Short mmCIF file of C-alpha atoms in Angstrom, two decimals:
data_model
loop_
_atom_site.label_atom_id
_atom_site.label_comp_id
_atom_site.label_asym_id
_atom_site.label_seq_id
_atom_site.Cartn_x
_atom_site.Cartn_y
_atom_site.Cartn_z
CA MET A 154 84.39 -51.81 16.28
CA THR A 155 83.61 -54.40 18.93
CA THR A 156 86.27 -55.52 21.40
CA ASN A 157 86.57 -58.64 23.51
CA LYS A 158 85.70 -58.14 27.18
CA ARG A 159 86.34 -60.44 30.09
CA HIS A 160 83.31 -62.17 31.60
CA ILE A 161 82.35 -61.37 35.17
CA LEU A 162 82.72 -64.43 37.39
CA LEU A 163 81.22 -64.32 40.89
CA ASN A 164 82.63 -67.18 42.92
CA GLY A 165 80.58 -68.59 45.75
CA TYR A 166 77.20 -67.48 44.47
CA VAL A 167 76.40 -70.40 42.19
CA SER A 168 76.03 -74.14 42.58
CA PRO A 169 75.98 -76.78 39.81
CA GLU A 170 72.69 -78.54 39.17
CA ASN A 171 71.84 -81.38 36.82
CA TYR A 172 69.58 -80.15 34.04
CA ARG A 173 66.86 -82.22 32.45
CA SER A 174 64.67 -80.84 29.72
CA ARG A 175 60.93 -81.02 30.29
CA SER A 176 60.53 -81.86 26.64
CA ASN A 177 61.03 -85.50 25.72
CA GLY A 178 61.19 -84.71 22.02
CA ARG A 179 59.11 -86.25 19.28
CA SER A 180 59.80 -89.91 18.66
CA PRO A 181 60.49 -90.75 15.00
CA GLN A 182 59.44 -94.36 15.61
CA VAL A 183 56.25 -95.18 13.70
CA PRO A 184 55.08 -98.81 13.57
CA ALA A 185 54.51 -100.33 10.15
CA ARG A 186 50.86 -100.96 9.26
CA ASP A 187 49.22 -103.36 6.86
CA ARG A 188 50.06 -101.42 3.72
CA ALA A 189 47.10 -102.44 1.56
CA VAL A 190 44.41 -102.22 4.25
CA HIS A 191 45.66 -99.01 5.82
CA GLY A 192 46.62 -97.21 2.61
CA ILE A 193 43.34 -97.94 0.85
CA SER A 194 41.39 -96.93 3.96
CA LEU A 195 43.08 -93.51 4.07
CA LEU A 196 42.75 -93.11 0.31
CA ASN A 197 38.99 -93.74 0.54
CA GLN A 198 38.64 -91.34 3.46
CA TYR A 199 40.48 -88.58 1.63
CA SER A 200 38.55 -89.22 -1.59
CA ARG A 201 35.26 -88.82 0.30
CA ILE A 202 36.52 -85.51 1.68
CA LEU A 203 37.35 -84.23 -1.80
CA ASN A 204 34.01 -85.43 -3.19
CA HIS A 205 32.13 -83.73 -0.37
CA TYR A 206 34.07 -80.53 -0.98
CA ASP A 207 33.36 -80.59 -4.72
CA GLU A 208 29.65 -81.33 -4.27
CA ARG A 209 28.94 -78.74 -1.56
CA PRO A 210 27.08 -75.52 -2.45
CA ARG A 211 29.48 -72.79 -3.55
CA LEU A 212 29.21 -69.96 -1.03
CA PRO A 213 30.97 -66.59 -1.20
CA PRO A 214 34.45 -67.05 0.32
CA VAL A 215 35.18 -65.64 3.77
CA THR A 216 38.91 -65.31 3.02
CA ASP A 217 41.05 -65.27 -0.11
CA GLU A 218 42.17 -68.83 0.58
CA LYS A 219 40.83 -71.51 -1.75
CA GLY A 220 41.28 -74.94 -0.31
CA ILE A 221 40.21 -77.39 2.37
CA TYR A 222 40.94 -77.83 6.05
CA VAL A 223 41.57 -81.44 7.00
CA ARG A 224 41.79 -83.10 10.40
CA LEU A 225 44.47 -85.77 10.80
CA ILE A 226 44.10 -88.09 13.80
CA SER A 227 47.12 -90.14 14.82
CA PHE A 228 47.26 -93.68 16.06
CA GLU A 229 47.45 -94.05 19.83
CA GLN A 230 50.85 -93.18 21.28
CA CYS A 231 52.08 -92.07 17.86
CA ASP A 232 53.35 -88.59 17.01
CA LEU A 233 52.45 -86.97 13.72
CA PRO A 234 55.59 -85.90 11.77
CA ILE A 235 55.38 -82.10 11.81
CA ASP A 236 57.78 -81.61 8.92
CA LYS A 237 55.52 -83.77 6.75
CA ILE A 238 52.34 -81.79 7.46
CA ASP A 239 53.76 -78.26 7.56
CA ASN A 240 55.65 -77.55 4.36
CA THR A 241 55.25 -76.21 0.84
CA TYR A 242 52.04 -78.15 0.18
CA PHE A 243 50.38 -78.37 3.60
CA LYS A 244 49.97 -75.68 6.26
CA LEU A 245 49.71 -76.82 9.87
CA CYS A 246 47.07 -74.74 11.67
CA SER A 247 46.94 -76.51 15.04
CA LEU A 248 48.23 -79.59 16.80
CA VAL A 249 46.74 -80.90 20.04
CA LYS A 250 47.09 -84.10 22.02
CA SER A 251 44.21 -85.77 23.82
CA ASN A 252 43.67 -89.32 25.08
CA ASN A 253 47.06 -90.38 23.67
CA HIS A 254 46.12 -89.29 20.15
CA GLU A 255 47.41 -86.24 18.28
CA THR A 256 45.01 -84.23 16.14
CA ALA A 257 46.35 -81.85 13.51
CA ILE A 258 44.37 -79.38 11.45
CA ILE A 259 46.07 -78.72 8.13
CA TYR A 260 45.14 -76.44 5.25
CA ILE A 261 45.55 -77.80 1.73
CA ASN A 262 45.36 -75.33 -1.13
CA GLU A 263 42.95 -76.23 -3.90
CA ASN A 264 45.86 -76.60 -6.34
CA ASP A 265 47.67 -79.01 -3.98
CA ARG A 266 44.81 -81.38 -3.15
CA THR A 267 46.25 -84.12 -5.34
CA LYS A 268 49.59 -83.95 -3.49
CA PHE A 269 48.11 -85.82 -0.53
CA THR A 270 46.54 -88.39 -2.83
CA LYS A 271 49.93 -88.92 -4.47
CA LYS A 272 51.59 -89.49 -1.09
CA ILE A 273 49.11 -92.26 -0.32
CA ASN A 274 49.45 -93.80 -3.79
CA ASP A 275 53.25 -93.76 -3.51
CA TYR A 276 52.90 -95.47 -0.13
CA LEU A 277 50.78 -98.18 -1.76
CA ASN A 278 53.22 -98.70 -4.64
CA PRO A 279 55.86 -101.38 -3.82
CA SER A 280 58.14 -100.13 -6.61
CA LYS A 281 58.66 -96.90 -4.67
CA ASP A 282 59.63 -98.56 -1.38
CA GLY A 283 62.60 -97.41 0.64
CA ILE A 284 65.14 -99.73 2.22
CA GLU A 285 62.92 -100.73 5.15
CA PHE A 286 59.50 -99.14 4.68
CA PRO A 287 57.08 -97.95 2.01
CA ARG A 288 57.56 -94.42 0.75
CA ASN A 289 55.97 -91.80 3.03
CA HIS A 290 55.89 -94.35 5.84
CA LEU A 291 56.37 -91.79 8.63
CA LEU A 292 53.42 -89.72 7.43
CA ILE A 293 50.92 -92.35 6.31
CA ASP A 294 51.56 -94.92 9.03
CA SER A 295 51.16 -92.28 11.75
CA ILE A 296 47.65 -91.31 10.58
CA GLN A 297 44.71 -93.38 11.79
CA ASN A 298 41.91 -91.28 10.29
CA ILE A 299 41.44 -88.32 7.96
CA GLU A 300 38.37 -86.12 8.37
CA LEU A 301 37.06 -82.90 6.92
CA ALA A 302 37.55 -80.17 9.52
CA ASP A 303 34.57 -78.09 10.61
CA ILE A 304 34.27 -74.93 12.67
CA THR A 305 34.57 -76.86 15.94
CA SER A 306 38.01 -78.03 14.81
CA PHE A 307 39.29 -74.51 15.50
CA TRP A 308 37.78 -74.35 18.99
CA THR A 309 40.64 -73.75 21.46
CA ASP A 310 38.70 -73.99 24.73
CA LYS A 311 37.27 -77.06 26.42
CA LYS A 312 35.09 -79.06 24.05
CA ASP A 313 32.20 -79.17 26.52
CA LEU A 314 31.95 -75.37 26.18
CA ILE A 315 30.96 -75.62 22.52
CA PRO A 316 27.33 -74.41 22.38
CA ASP A 317 24.91 -77.23 21.68
CA ASP A 318 21.80 -75.03 21.64
CA HIS A 319 21.94 -72.90 18.49
CA GLY A 320 18.92 -70.93 19.62
CA VAL A 321 20.80 -69.35 22.53
CA GLU A 322 22.76 -66.13 21.97
CA LYS A 323 26.45 -66.47 22.81
CA TRP A 324 29.49 -64.21 22.73
CA PHE A 325 32.83 -65.50 21.49
CA GLU A 326 36.41 -64.37 21.15
CA LEU A 327 37.55 -64.41 17.55
CA TRP A 328 41.31 -64.53 16.92
CA LEU A 329 42.45 -63.60 13.42
CA LYS A 330 45.89 -63.01 11.93
CA GLY A 331 46.71 -60.30 9.40
CA ASN A 332 46.59 -56.55 8.96
CA LYS A 333 43.70 -54.69 10.52
CA GLU A 334 41.79 -53.97 7.32
CA ASP A 335 41.92 -57.57 6.09
CA VAL A 336 40.99 -58.92 9.52
CA LEU A 337 38.00 -56.60 9.78
CA ASN A 338 36.73 -57.69 6.37
CA ILE A 339 37.12 -61.37 7.26
CA ALA A 340 35.31 -60.87 10.57
CA ARG A 341 32.41 -59.08 8.88
CA ARG A 342 32.04 -61.75 6.20
CA LEU A 343 32.17 -64.48 8.84
CA CYS A 344 29.41 -62.80 10.86
CA GLU A 345 27.29 -62.51 7.73
CA ARG A 346 27.82 -66.21 7.05
CA ILE A 347 26.71 -67.35 10.51
CA ASN A 348 24.04 -64.67 10.91
CA GLY A 349 25.95 -63.12 13.79
CA ARG A 350 26.84 -59.61 14.90
CA LEU A 351 30.32 -58.21 15.32
CA GLY A 352 31.01 -56.26 18.49
CA ASN A 353 32.76 -52.92 18.68
CA THR A 354 35.68 -54.02 20.87
CA SER A 355 38.99 -55.35 19.63
CA ILE A 356 42.54 -55.70 20.93
CA ASN A 357 45.56 -55.48 18.64
CA PHE A 358 48.47 -57.76 19.54
CA SER A 359 50.58 -56.72 16.52
CA ILE A 360 50.06 -59.96 14.62
CA LEU A 361 46.77 -61.08 16.16
CA LEU A 362 43.60 -59.09 16.43
CA LEU A 363 41.10 -60.21 19.04
CA PHE A 364 37.44 -59.43 18.56
CA LEU A 365 35.72 -59.87 21.88
CA SER A 366 32.17 -60.08 20.70
CA VAL A 367 30.66 -62.19 17.97
CA ARG A 368 27.05 -62.85 18.73
CA VAL A 369 25.50 -65.87 17.05
CA TYR A 370 21.80 -66.03 16.23
CA ARG A 371 21.74 -69.00 13.84
CA ASP A 372 19.17 -71.63 14.78
#
């Protein structure tokens, strides 16, 4: 059984200091946009993404996931609402800030693709308005553009280090999450897809496995 113990207090060895958090928090303030213009613009952008996804050649999957990765770009000086893009329907993969814009990469399962469409349609529908703003105001009015994510969307280093000459052999670090067997299978399938070669070196960080050598030959 635990018992209460007195704290040790050392007088004369401490001095009070004012504390100020380095984090300023995420502002919930999102300016209202022109509902019709903005909502229809995002709806068209997202529809083009879905059409492109449906019309693309069906390749063997690299992972067991069936869905799309979408890039959300915020308006200038506007934070994306994390709780709206990382939940039951959407999985937040990364969030970076550059030039006063936030860019989020989210994964949307194939069965949940219409959920985002519904959020935009509800935003456009005046009968679903809240007291002050359209429904889903914080989410929709924070997004300036929606784009289909590509492999460069997952690049974590400086953008100018992305190879622009596909004929030059390069080595990359590949970070994957999961158990070792699944990660190895994903890495092998990815190398087959890009016509690369998987190196023999890896480092296990319990939840992340780092492959130090993926050599790309695609031209």
